[in-house]
Amino acid sequence: MAKKLRVGILEGDDIGHEIVPVAVEVAKAAALLYGVEIEWVPLPIGRRALDTRGHTLPPETLESLHTLDGWILGPIGHRAYPKQPNAINPHPILRKQFNLFANVRPTRSYPDIGCIRDDIDLVIVRENNEGFQPDRNMLVGSGEFRPSDEITLSVRVITRTGSRRVAQAAFELARQRRNHLTYVHKDTVFKLGCGMFVEECKKLASEYPDVLVDDVIVDTFAMRLVRDPQNFDVVVTTNMFGDILSDEAAGLVGGLGMAPGLCIGDGDVVMAQATHGSAPDIAGKGIANPYSMIESTRMLFDWLGHSRKIPEAVAMAKAMSDATTLALLDPNARTGDINGRGNTASMTKAVLQALK
Ligand code: ATP
């Protein structure tokens, strides 16, 4: 009998309380259809955890995560947390502790939802644990400091190991897709930092002779992403560039509600995490687009199905994708951000119906 998967549910903040339960409901329905056994483990995180357990990432949550195959993390609204030591942003800690060094962010066109083209199908693989992000590129202290009122220094960390492993994840993904990888950087200016990233990409390219490799400078890529996104398949880049470019890519296909993501690492665990934040402006209104979270969850089960060798989980993921694609065709079901007249509930209902 196939292994029972243990998957955590961490709702996060704001619209997380609306879209994470939807993603779980859809996954439960698909799992039932394909006989995938899942033990769901709800765990406190974020503002509610601060209020009830005294910490936005309670130690017991962190401990439980170590017993799971993976988890769904809702968006975190850390900017609204009170300024106190226990109110931390949990993402960087989770990504670091579980060595989730690659953030896989797909962008795909669907008909009639406001995409700029109908043939976009690319994936940006963003390095997750170093780069310019001051909350995760130091062991102790912050990667930003201010020697005087006039000067601020932000340190960008690029390592050979970090560059190599994210590039390897991207090459592997390229092999599963259209065998085309583009690495994006600015080694014309950051000769050492981006230079090292490029060196590692180039070294790996010789190990993947079946993958066509392109090398594009980040500013050119930002322009080409708008002009000819159909010419890209898998794109790998450093942390900050990937953060910005994946939001730009989402803008081409209907906005942040259409931006899913999966954090992967050395093979042990996986974290489904949509690209967008907690959208406090629309929280509680029942209008958030659940696509990003459903699709991130689908990616999680596809990944677990392959890594744990559970073909039923792969089939379940495919069914989730087919159902979402079908639901997106209905303007009465779709949410307002993607040319729809519906809301979170109508879209959920349409996906569940399409699953049957
Ligand atoms: P962060 O810095 O935490 O990533 P952000 O500043 O990028 O957050 P988001 O919360 O990601 O901001 O969202 C920006 C805006 O996009 C939101 O205010 C909301 O209007 C819209 N948005 C984001 N996610 C969704 C969604 N799932 N459905 C509909 N609209 C969304």
Short mmCIF file of N, CA and C in Angstrom, two decimals, residues 83-213:
data_model
loop_
_atom_site.label_atom_id
_atom_site.label_comp_id
_atom_site.label_asym_id
_atom_site.label_seq_id
_atom_site.Cartn_x
_atom_site.Cartn_y
_atom_site.Cartn_z
N LYS A 83 5.80 45.42 16.86
CA LYS A 83 7.27 45.37 16.96
C LYS A 83 7.66 44.76 18.30
N GLN A 84 7.82 43.45 18.32
CA GLN A 84 8.26 42.76 19.53
C GLN A 84 9.05 41.52 19.13
N PRO A 85 9.92 41.04 19.98
CA PRO A 85 10.85 39.98 19.59
C PRO A 85 10.17 38.69 19.13
N ASN A 86 8.99 38.37 19.65
CA ASN A 86 8.34 37.12 19.27
C ASN A 86 7.50 37.23 18.00
N ALA A 87 7.44 38.44 17.45
CA ALA A 87 6.64 38.64 16.24
C ALA A 87 7.58 38.72 15.03
N ILE A 88 8.08 37.57 14.64
CA ILE A 88 9.06 37.53 13.54
C ILE A 88 8.37 37.07 12.25
N ASN A 89 9.03 37.35 11.13
CA ASN A 89 8.56 36.82 9.85
C ASN A 89 9.05 35.36 9.75
N PRO A 90 8.12 34.40 9.70
CA PRO A 90 8.58 33.00 9.72
C PRO A 90 9.21 32.48 8.43
N HIS A 91 8.92 33.12 7.24
CA HIS A 91 9.42 32.49 6.00
C HIS A 91 10.90 32.22 6.00
N PRO A 92 11.73 33.25 6.24
CA PRO A 92 13.16 33.00 6.08
C PRO A 92 13.64 31.87 6.98
N ILE A 93 13.03 31.76 8.18
CA ILE A 93 13.46 30.72 9.11
C ILE A 93 13.10 29.35 8.55
N LEU A 94 11.89 29.24 8.01
CA LEU A 94 11.46 27.95 7.45
C LEU A 94 12.33 27.57 6.26
N ARG A 95 12.56 28.54 5.38
CA ARG A 95 13.35 28.24 4.18
C ARG A 95 14.77 27.82 4.55
N LYS A 96 15.33 28.47 5.58
CA LYS A 96 16.69 28.17 6.01
C LYS A 96 16.76 26.83 6.74
N GLN A 97 15.89 26.68 7.76
CA GLN A 97 15.95 25.48 8.61
C GLN A 97 15.77 24.21 7.81
N PHE A 98 14.92 24.28 6.77
CA PHE A 98 14.65 23.07 6.01
C PHE A 98 15.40 23.06 4.68
N ASN A 99 16.33 23.99 4.55
CA ASN A 99 17.21 24.03 3.39
C ASN A 99 16.41 24.08 2.08
N LEU A 100 15.36 24.89 2.09
CA LEU A 100 14.50 25.02 0.90
C LEU A 100 15.10 26.11 0.02
N PHE A 101 16.12 25.73 -0.74
CA PHE A 101 16.96 26.74 -1.40
C PHE A 101 16.43 27.19 -2.76
N ALA A 102 15.43 26.48 -3.30
CA ALA A 102 14.92 26.88 -4.63
C ALA A 102 13.42 27.16 -4.55
N ASN A 103 13.05 28.31 -5.05
CA ASN A 103 11.64 28.70 -5.06
C ASN A 103 11.16 28.64 -6.51
N VAL A 104 10.30 27.67 -6.76
CA VAL A 104 9.86 27.39 -8.14
C VAL A 104 8.55 28.13 -8.39
N ARG A 105 8.57 29.10 -9.30
CA ARG A 105 7.42 29.97 -9.51
C ARG A 105 6.94 29.95 -10.96
N PRO A 106 5.90 29.19 -11.25
CA PRO A 106 5.42 29.10 -12.63
C PRO A 106 4.52 30.27 -13.03
N THR A 107 4.51 30.55 -14.31
CA THR A 107 3.63 31.58 -14.88
C THR A 107 2.99 30.98 -16.12
N ARG A 108 1.67 30.98 -16.17
CA ARG A 108 1.00 30.29 -17.28
C ARG A 108 -0.22 31.07 -17.73
N SER A 109 -0.42 31.17 -19.05
CA SER A 109 -1.62 31.85 -19.58
C SER A 109 -2.83 30.93 -19.53
N TYR A 110 -3.98 31.53 -19.25
CA TYR A 110 -5.27 30.84 -19.38
C TYR A 110 -6.16 31.77 -20.21
N PRO A 111 -7.12 31.22 -20.94
CA PRO A 111 -7.95 32.07 -21.80
C PRO A 111 -8.83 33.05 -21.01
N ASP A 112 -9.00 34.23 -21.56
CA ASP A 112 -9.99 35.24 -21.11
C ASP A 112 -9.79 35.83 -19.72
N ILE A 113 -8.68 35.57 -19.08
CA ILE A 113 -8.54 36.09 -17.70
C ILE A 113 -7.70 37.37 -17.66
N GLY A 114 -7.32 37.88 -18.85
CA GLY A 114 -6.57 39.13 -18.88
C GLY A 114 -5.08 38.95 -19.07
N CYS A 115 -4.68 37.82 -19.67
CA CYS A 115 -3.25 37.60 -19.93
C CYS A 115 -2.83 38.45 -21.14
N ILE A 116 -1.58 38.90 -21.16
CA ILE A 116 -1.16 39.71 -22.30
C ILE A 116 -0.93 38.86 -23.55
N ARG A 117 -0.66 37.57 -23.37
CA ARG A 117 -0.55 36.63 -24.49
C ARG A 117 -1.19 35.32 -24.05
N ASP A 118 -1.53 34.49 -25.03
CA ASP A 118 -2.16 33.22 -24.63
C ASP A 118 -1.19 32.04 -24.65
N ASP A 119 0.11 32.33 -24.84
CA ASP A 119 1.06 31.22 -24.96
C ASP A 119 2.21 31.31 -23.97
N ILE A 120 1.96 31.90 -22.80
CA ILE A 120 3.03 32.00 -21.80
C ILE A 120 3.01 30.73 -20.94
N ASP A 121 4.16 30.11 -20.80
CA ASP A 121 4.27 28.92 -19.97
C ASP A 121 5.74 28.83 -19.55
N LEU A 122 6.08 29.52 -18.49
CA LEU A 122 7.47 29.54 -18.05
C LEU A 122 7.53 29.35 -16.54
N VAL A 123 8.73 29.05 -16.06
CA VAL A 123 8.92 28.87 -14.62
C VAL A 123 10.17 29.63 -14.21
N ILE A 124 10.03 30.50 -13.23
CA ILE A 124 11.21 31.17 -12.69
C ILE A 124 11.65 30.41 -11.43
N VAL A 125 12.91 30.00 -11.42
CA VAL A 125 13.46 29.33 -10.24
C VAL A 125 14.34 30.36 -9.54
N ARG A 126 13.88 30.76 -8.38
CA ARG A 126 14.54 31.84 -7.64
C ARG A 126 15.36 31.24 -6.50
N GLU A 127 16.61 31.67 -6.39
CA GLU A 127 17.41 31.22 -5.25
C GLU A 127 16.73 31.79 -4.00
N ASN A 128 16.66 31.01 -2.93
CA ASN A 128 15.79 31.33 -1.81
C ASN A 128 16.49 31.74 -0.53
N ASN A 129 17.76 31.43 -0.38
CA ASN A 129 18.35 31.53 0.95
C ASN A 129 19.56 32.43 1.09
N GLU A 130 19.94 33.14 0.03
CA GLU A 130 21.08 34.06 0.19
C GLU A 130 20.79 35.35 -0.58
N GLY A 131 21.75 35.87 -1.33
CA GLY A 131 21.50 37.09 -2.09
C GLY A 131 21.42 38.32 -1.20
N PHE A 132 20.54 39.24 -1.59
CA PHE A 132 20.45 40.54 -0.91
C PHE A 132 19.56 40.50 0.35
N GLN A 133 18.84 39.39 0.55
CA GLN A 133 17.85 39.35 1.63
C GLN A 133 18.53 39.37 3.00
N PRO A 134 18.48 40.51 3.70
CA PRO A 134 19.27 40.67 4.91
C PRO A 134 18.80 39.78 6.06
N ASP A 135 17.56 39.24 5.93
CA ASP A 135 17.06 38.41 7.03
C ASP A 135 17.46 36.95 6.88
N ARG A 136 18.21 36.61 5.85
CA ARG A 136 18.59 35.20 5.72
C ARG A 136 20.00 35.00 5.20
N ASN A 137 20.75 36.10 4.99
CA ASN A 137 22.08 35.89 4.43
C ASN A 137 23.21 36.02 5.47
N MET A 138 22.82 36.03 6.75
CA MET A 138 23.82 36.08 7.83
C MET A 138 23.47 35.01 8.86
N LEU A 139 24.47 34.48 9.53
CA LEU A 139 24.20 33.54 10.62
C LEU A 139 23.72 34.33 11.84
N VAL A 140 24.42 35.43 12.11
CA VAL A 140 24.06 36.29 13.25
C VAL A 140 24.02 37.72 12.72
N GLY A 141 23.08 38.49 13.21
CA GLY A 141 23.01 39.90 12.78
C GLY A 141 22.23 40.03 11.48
N SER A 142 22.27 41.24 10.93
CA SER A 142 21.51 41.51 9.72
C SER A 142 22.47 41.86 8.59
N GLY A 143 22.07 41.55 7.37
CA GLY A 143 22.88 41.86 6.20
C GLY A 143 22.80 43.33 5.80
N GLU A 144 22.17 44.13 6.64
CA GLU A 144 22.14 45.58 6.39
C GLU A 144 22.66 46.29 7.63
N PHE A 145 23.46 47.31 7.41
CA PHE A 145 23.89 48.09 8.57
C PHE A 145 24.17 49.53 8.18
N ARG A 146 24.17 50.39 9.19
CA ARG A 146 24.25 51.82 8.96
C ARG A 146 25.37 52.42 9.82
N PRO A 147 26.54 52.56 9.24
CA PRO A 147 27.67 53.09 10.01
C PRO A 147 27.44 54.53 10.47
N SER A 148 26.71 55.33 9.69
CA SER A 148 26.41 56.70 10.13
C SER A 148 25.03 57.04 9.56
N ASP A 149 24.52 58.19 9.96
CA ASP A 149 23.18 58.57 9.51
C ASP A 149 23.12 58.75 7.99
N GLU A 150 24.30 58.92 7.40
CA GLU A 150 24.40 59.18 5.96
C GLU A 150 24.54 57.93 5.11
N ILE A 151 24.96 56.86 5.75
CA ILE A 151 25.38 55.68 4.96
C ILE A 151 24.62 54.44 5.37
N THR A 152 24.12 53.70 4.38
CA THR A 152 23.57 52.36 4.66
C THR A 152 24.24 51.37 3.73
N LEU A 153 24.66 50.26 4.27
CA LEU A 153 25.27 49.21 3.45
C LEU A 153 24.38 47.98 3.48
N SER A 154 24.12 47.41 2.31
CA SER A 154 23.37 46.16 2.21
C SER A 154 24.29 45.13 1.58
N VAL A 155 24.47 44.04 2.27
CA VAL A 155 25.41 43.02 1.81
C VAL A 155 24.67 41.97 0.99
N ARG A 156 25.23 41.62 -0.14
CA ARG A 156 24.64 40.55 -0.95
C ARG A 156 25.57 39.33 -0.89
N VAL A 157 24.99 38.22 -0.48
CA VAL A 157 25.80 37.01 -0.35
C VAL A 157 25.53 36.08 -1.53
N ILE A 158 26.59 35.72 -2.24
CA ILE A 158 26.48 34.71 -3.30
C ILE A 158 27.52 33.63 -2.99
N THR A 159 27.09 32.40 -2.94
CA THR A 159 28.06 31.32 -2.69
C THR A 159 28.07 30.36 -3.88
N ARG A 160 29.16 29.63 -4.01
CA ARG A 160 29.22 28.63 -5.08
C ARG A 160 28.19 27.53 -4.84
N THR A 161 28.12 27.08 -3.57
CA THR A 161 27.18 26.00 -3.25
C THR A 161 25.75 26.44 -3.52
N GLY A 162 25.40 27.65 -3.04
CA GLY A 162 24.04 28.15 -3.23
C GLY A 162 23.70 28.30 -4.71
N SER A 163 24.66 28.80 -5.48
CA SER A 163 24.42 29.01 -6.91
C SER A 163 24.28 27.67 -7.62
N ARG A 164 25.17 26.76 -7.26
CA ARG A 164 25.18 25.47 -7.95
C ARG A 164 23.90 24.68 -7.68
N ARG A 165 23.46 24.69 -6.41
CA ARG A 165 22.31 23.82 -6.13
C ARG A 165 21.02 24.38 -6.71
N VAL A 166 20.88 25.71 -6.76
CA VAL A 166 19.64 26.25 -7.36
C VAL A 166 19.69 26.03 -8.88
N ALA A 167 20.88 26.18 -9.45
CA ALA A 167 21.01 25.96 -10.90
C ALA A 167 20.71 24.49 -11.22
N GLN A 168 21.19 23.59 -10.36
CA GLN A 168 20.94 22.17 -10.60
C GLN A 168 19.44 21.86 -10.55
N ALA A 169 18.75 22.45 -9.57
CA ALA A 169 17.29 22.25 -9.48
C ALA A 169 16.63 22.74 -10.77
N ALA A 170 17.13 23.86 -11.31
CA ALA A 170 16.55 24.43 -12.53
C ALA A 170 16.86 23.55 -13.75
N PHE A 171 18.10 23.04 -13.84
CA PHE A 171 18.42 22.14 -14.95
C PHE A 171 17.54 20.89 -14.92
N GLU A 172 17.34 20.35 -13.71
CA GLU A 172 16.50 19.15 -13.59
C GLU A 172 15.08 19.45 -14.06
N LEU A 173 14.58 20.62 -13.67
CA LEU A 173 13.23 21.03 -14.06
C LEU A 173 13.16 21.21 -15.59
N ALA A 174 14.21 21.81 -16.15
CA ALA A 174 14.25 22.02 -17.61
C ALA A 174 14.15 20.68 -18.33
N ARG A 175 14.80 19.67 -17.77
CA ARG A 175 14.75 18.32 -18.37
C ARG A 175 13.34 17.75 -18.37
N GLN A 176 12.56 18.11 -17.31
CA GLN A 176 11.18 17.59 -17.25
C GLN A 176 10.25 18.40 -18.14
N ARG A 177 10.72 19.57 -18.63
CA ARG A 177 9.87 20.43 -19.44
C ARG A 177 10.39 20.46 -20.87
N ARG A 178 10.79 21.65 -21.35
CA ARG A 178 11.14 21.77 -22.77
C ARG A 178 12.65 21.84 -23.03
N ASN A 179 13.43 21.41 -22.05
CA ASN A 179 14.90 21.35 -22.21
C ASN A 179 15.51 22.70 -22.60
N HIS A 180 15.02 23.74 -21.98
CA HIS A 180 15.53 25.08 -22.28
C HIS A 180 15.68 25.85 -20.97
N LEU A 181 16.89 26.27 -20.68
CA LEU A 181 17.14 27.01 -19.43
C LEU A 181 17.79 28.36 -19.74
N THR A 182 17.27 29.40 -19.10
CA THR A 182 17.87 30.73 -19.24
C THR A 182 18.40 31.16 -17.88
N TYR A 183 19.67 31.53 -17.79
CA TYR A 183 20.11 32.08 -16.51
C TYR A 183 20.25 33.59 -16.62
N VAL A 184 19.71 34.23 -15.58
CA VAL A 184 19.54 35.68 -15.60
C VAL A 184 20.41 36.30 -14.51
N HIS A 185 21.14 37.32 -14.87
CA HIS A 185 22.14 37.87 -13.94
C HIS A 185 22.56 39.26 -14.40
N LYS A 186 23.56 39.84 -13.73
CA LYS A 186 24.11 41.13 -14.16
C LYS A 186 25.62 41.07 -13.95
N ASP A 187 26.26 40.12 -14.61
CA ASP A 187 27.71 39.98 -14.36
C ASP A 187 28.53 41.05 -15.06
N THR A 188 27.83 41.89 -15.86
CA THR A 188 28.52 43.02 -16.46
C THR A 188 28.90 44.06 -15.38
N VAL A 189 28.15 44.08 -14.29
CA VAL A 189 28.41 45.03 -13.21
C VAL A 189 28.88 44.30 -11.95
N PHE A 190 28.10 43.27 -11.56
CA PHE A 190 28.48 42.50 -10.37
C PHE A 190 29.39 41.36 -10.83
N LYS A 191 30.64 41.77 -11.17
CA LYS A 191 31.53 40.80 -11.84
C LYS A 191 31.85 39.62 -10.94
N LEU A 192 31.95 39.86 -9.64
CA LEU A 192 32.28 38.75 -8.74
C LEU A 192 31.03 38.00 -8.30
N GLY A 193 30.00 38.73 -7.83
CA GLY A 193 28.78 38.09 -7.30
C GLY A 193 28.01 37.36 -8.38
N CYS A 194 27.50 38.13 -9.36
CA CYS A 194 26.79 37.49 -10.47
C CYS A 194 27.75 36.62 -11.26
N GLY A 195 29.02 37.06 -11.29
CA GLY A 195 30.04 36.28 -12.00
C GLY A 195 30.12 34.86 -11.46
N MET A 196 30.10 34.73 -10.13
CA MET A 196 30.18 33.40 -9.52
C MET A 196 28.93 32.57 -9.86
N PHE A 197 27.77 33.22 -9.81
CA PHE A 197 26.52 32.53 -10.14
C PHE A 197 26.58 31.99 -11.58
N VAL A 198 27.06 32.85 -12.47
CA VAL A 198 27.16 32.44 -13.89
C VAL A 198 28.17 31.30 -14.07
N GLU A 199 29.31 31.43 -13.37
CA GLU A 199 30.32 30.36 -13.49
C GLU A 199 29.72 29.01 -13.12
N GLU A 200 28.95 28.98 -12.03
CA GLU A 200 28.36 27.71 -11.59
C GLU A 200 27.31 27.21 -12.59
N CYS A 201 26.53 28.14 -13.15
CA CYS A 201 25.55 27.73 -14.17
C CYS A 201 26.27 27.13 -15.37
N LYS A 202 27.37 27.79 -15.78
CA LYS A 202 28.11 27.31 -16.97
C LYS A 202 28.72 25.95 -16.73
N LYS A 203 29.26 25.75 -15.51
CA LYS A 203 29.87 24.45 -15.21
C LYS A 203 28.83 23.35 -15.33
N LEU A 204 27.64 23.62 -14.79
CA LEU A 204 26.58 22.61 -14.81
C LEU A 204 26.08 22.35 -16.23
N ALA A 205 26.11 23.40 -17.06
CA ALA A 205 25.59 23.25 -18.42
C ALA A 205 26.28 22.10 -19.14
N SER A 206 27.59 21.90 -18.84
CA SER A 206 28.30 20.81 -19.53
C SER A 206 27.79 19.44 -19.07
N GLU A 207 27.16 19.40 -17.87
CA GLU A 207 26.61 18.12 -17.39
C GLU A 207 25.20 17.87 -17.96
N TYR A 208 24.63 18.89 -18.58
CA TYR A 208 23.27 18.77 -19.14
C TYR A 208 23.30 19.15 -20.63
N PRO A 209 24.05 18.37 -21.45
CA PRO A 209 24.20 18.75 -22.86
C PRO A 209 22.86 18.74 -23.61
N ASP A 210 21.86 18.05 -23.06
CA ASP A 210 20.55 17.97 -23.71
C ASP A 210 19.71 19.23 -23.44
N VAL A 211 20.19 20.11 -22.56
CA VAL A 211 19.41 21.32 -22.25
C VAL A 211 20.03 22.52 -22.99
N LEU A 212 19.20 23.20 -23.75
CA LEU A 212 19.65 24.41 -24.45
C LEU A 212 19.76 25.54 -23.42
N VAL A 213 20.92 26.20 -23.40
CA VAL A 213 21.14 27.21 -22.35
C VAL A 213 21.26 28.60 -22.96
#
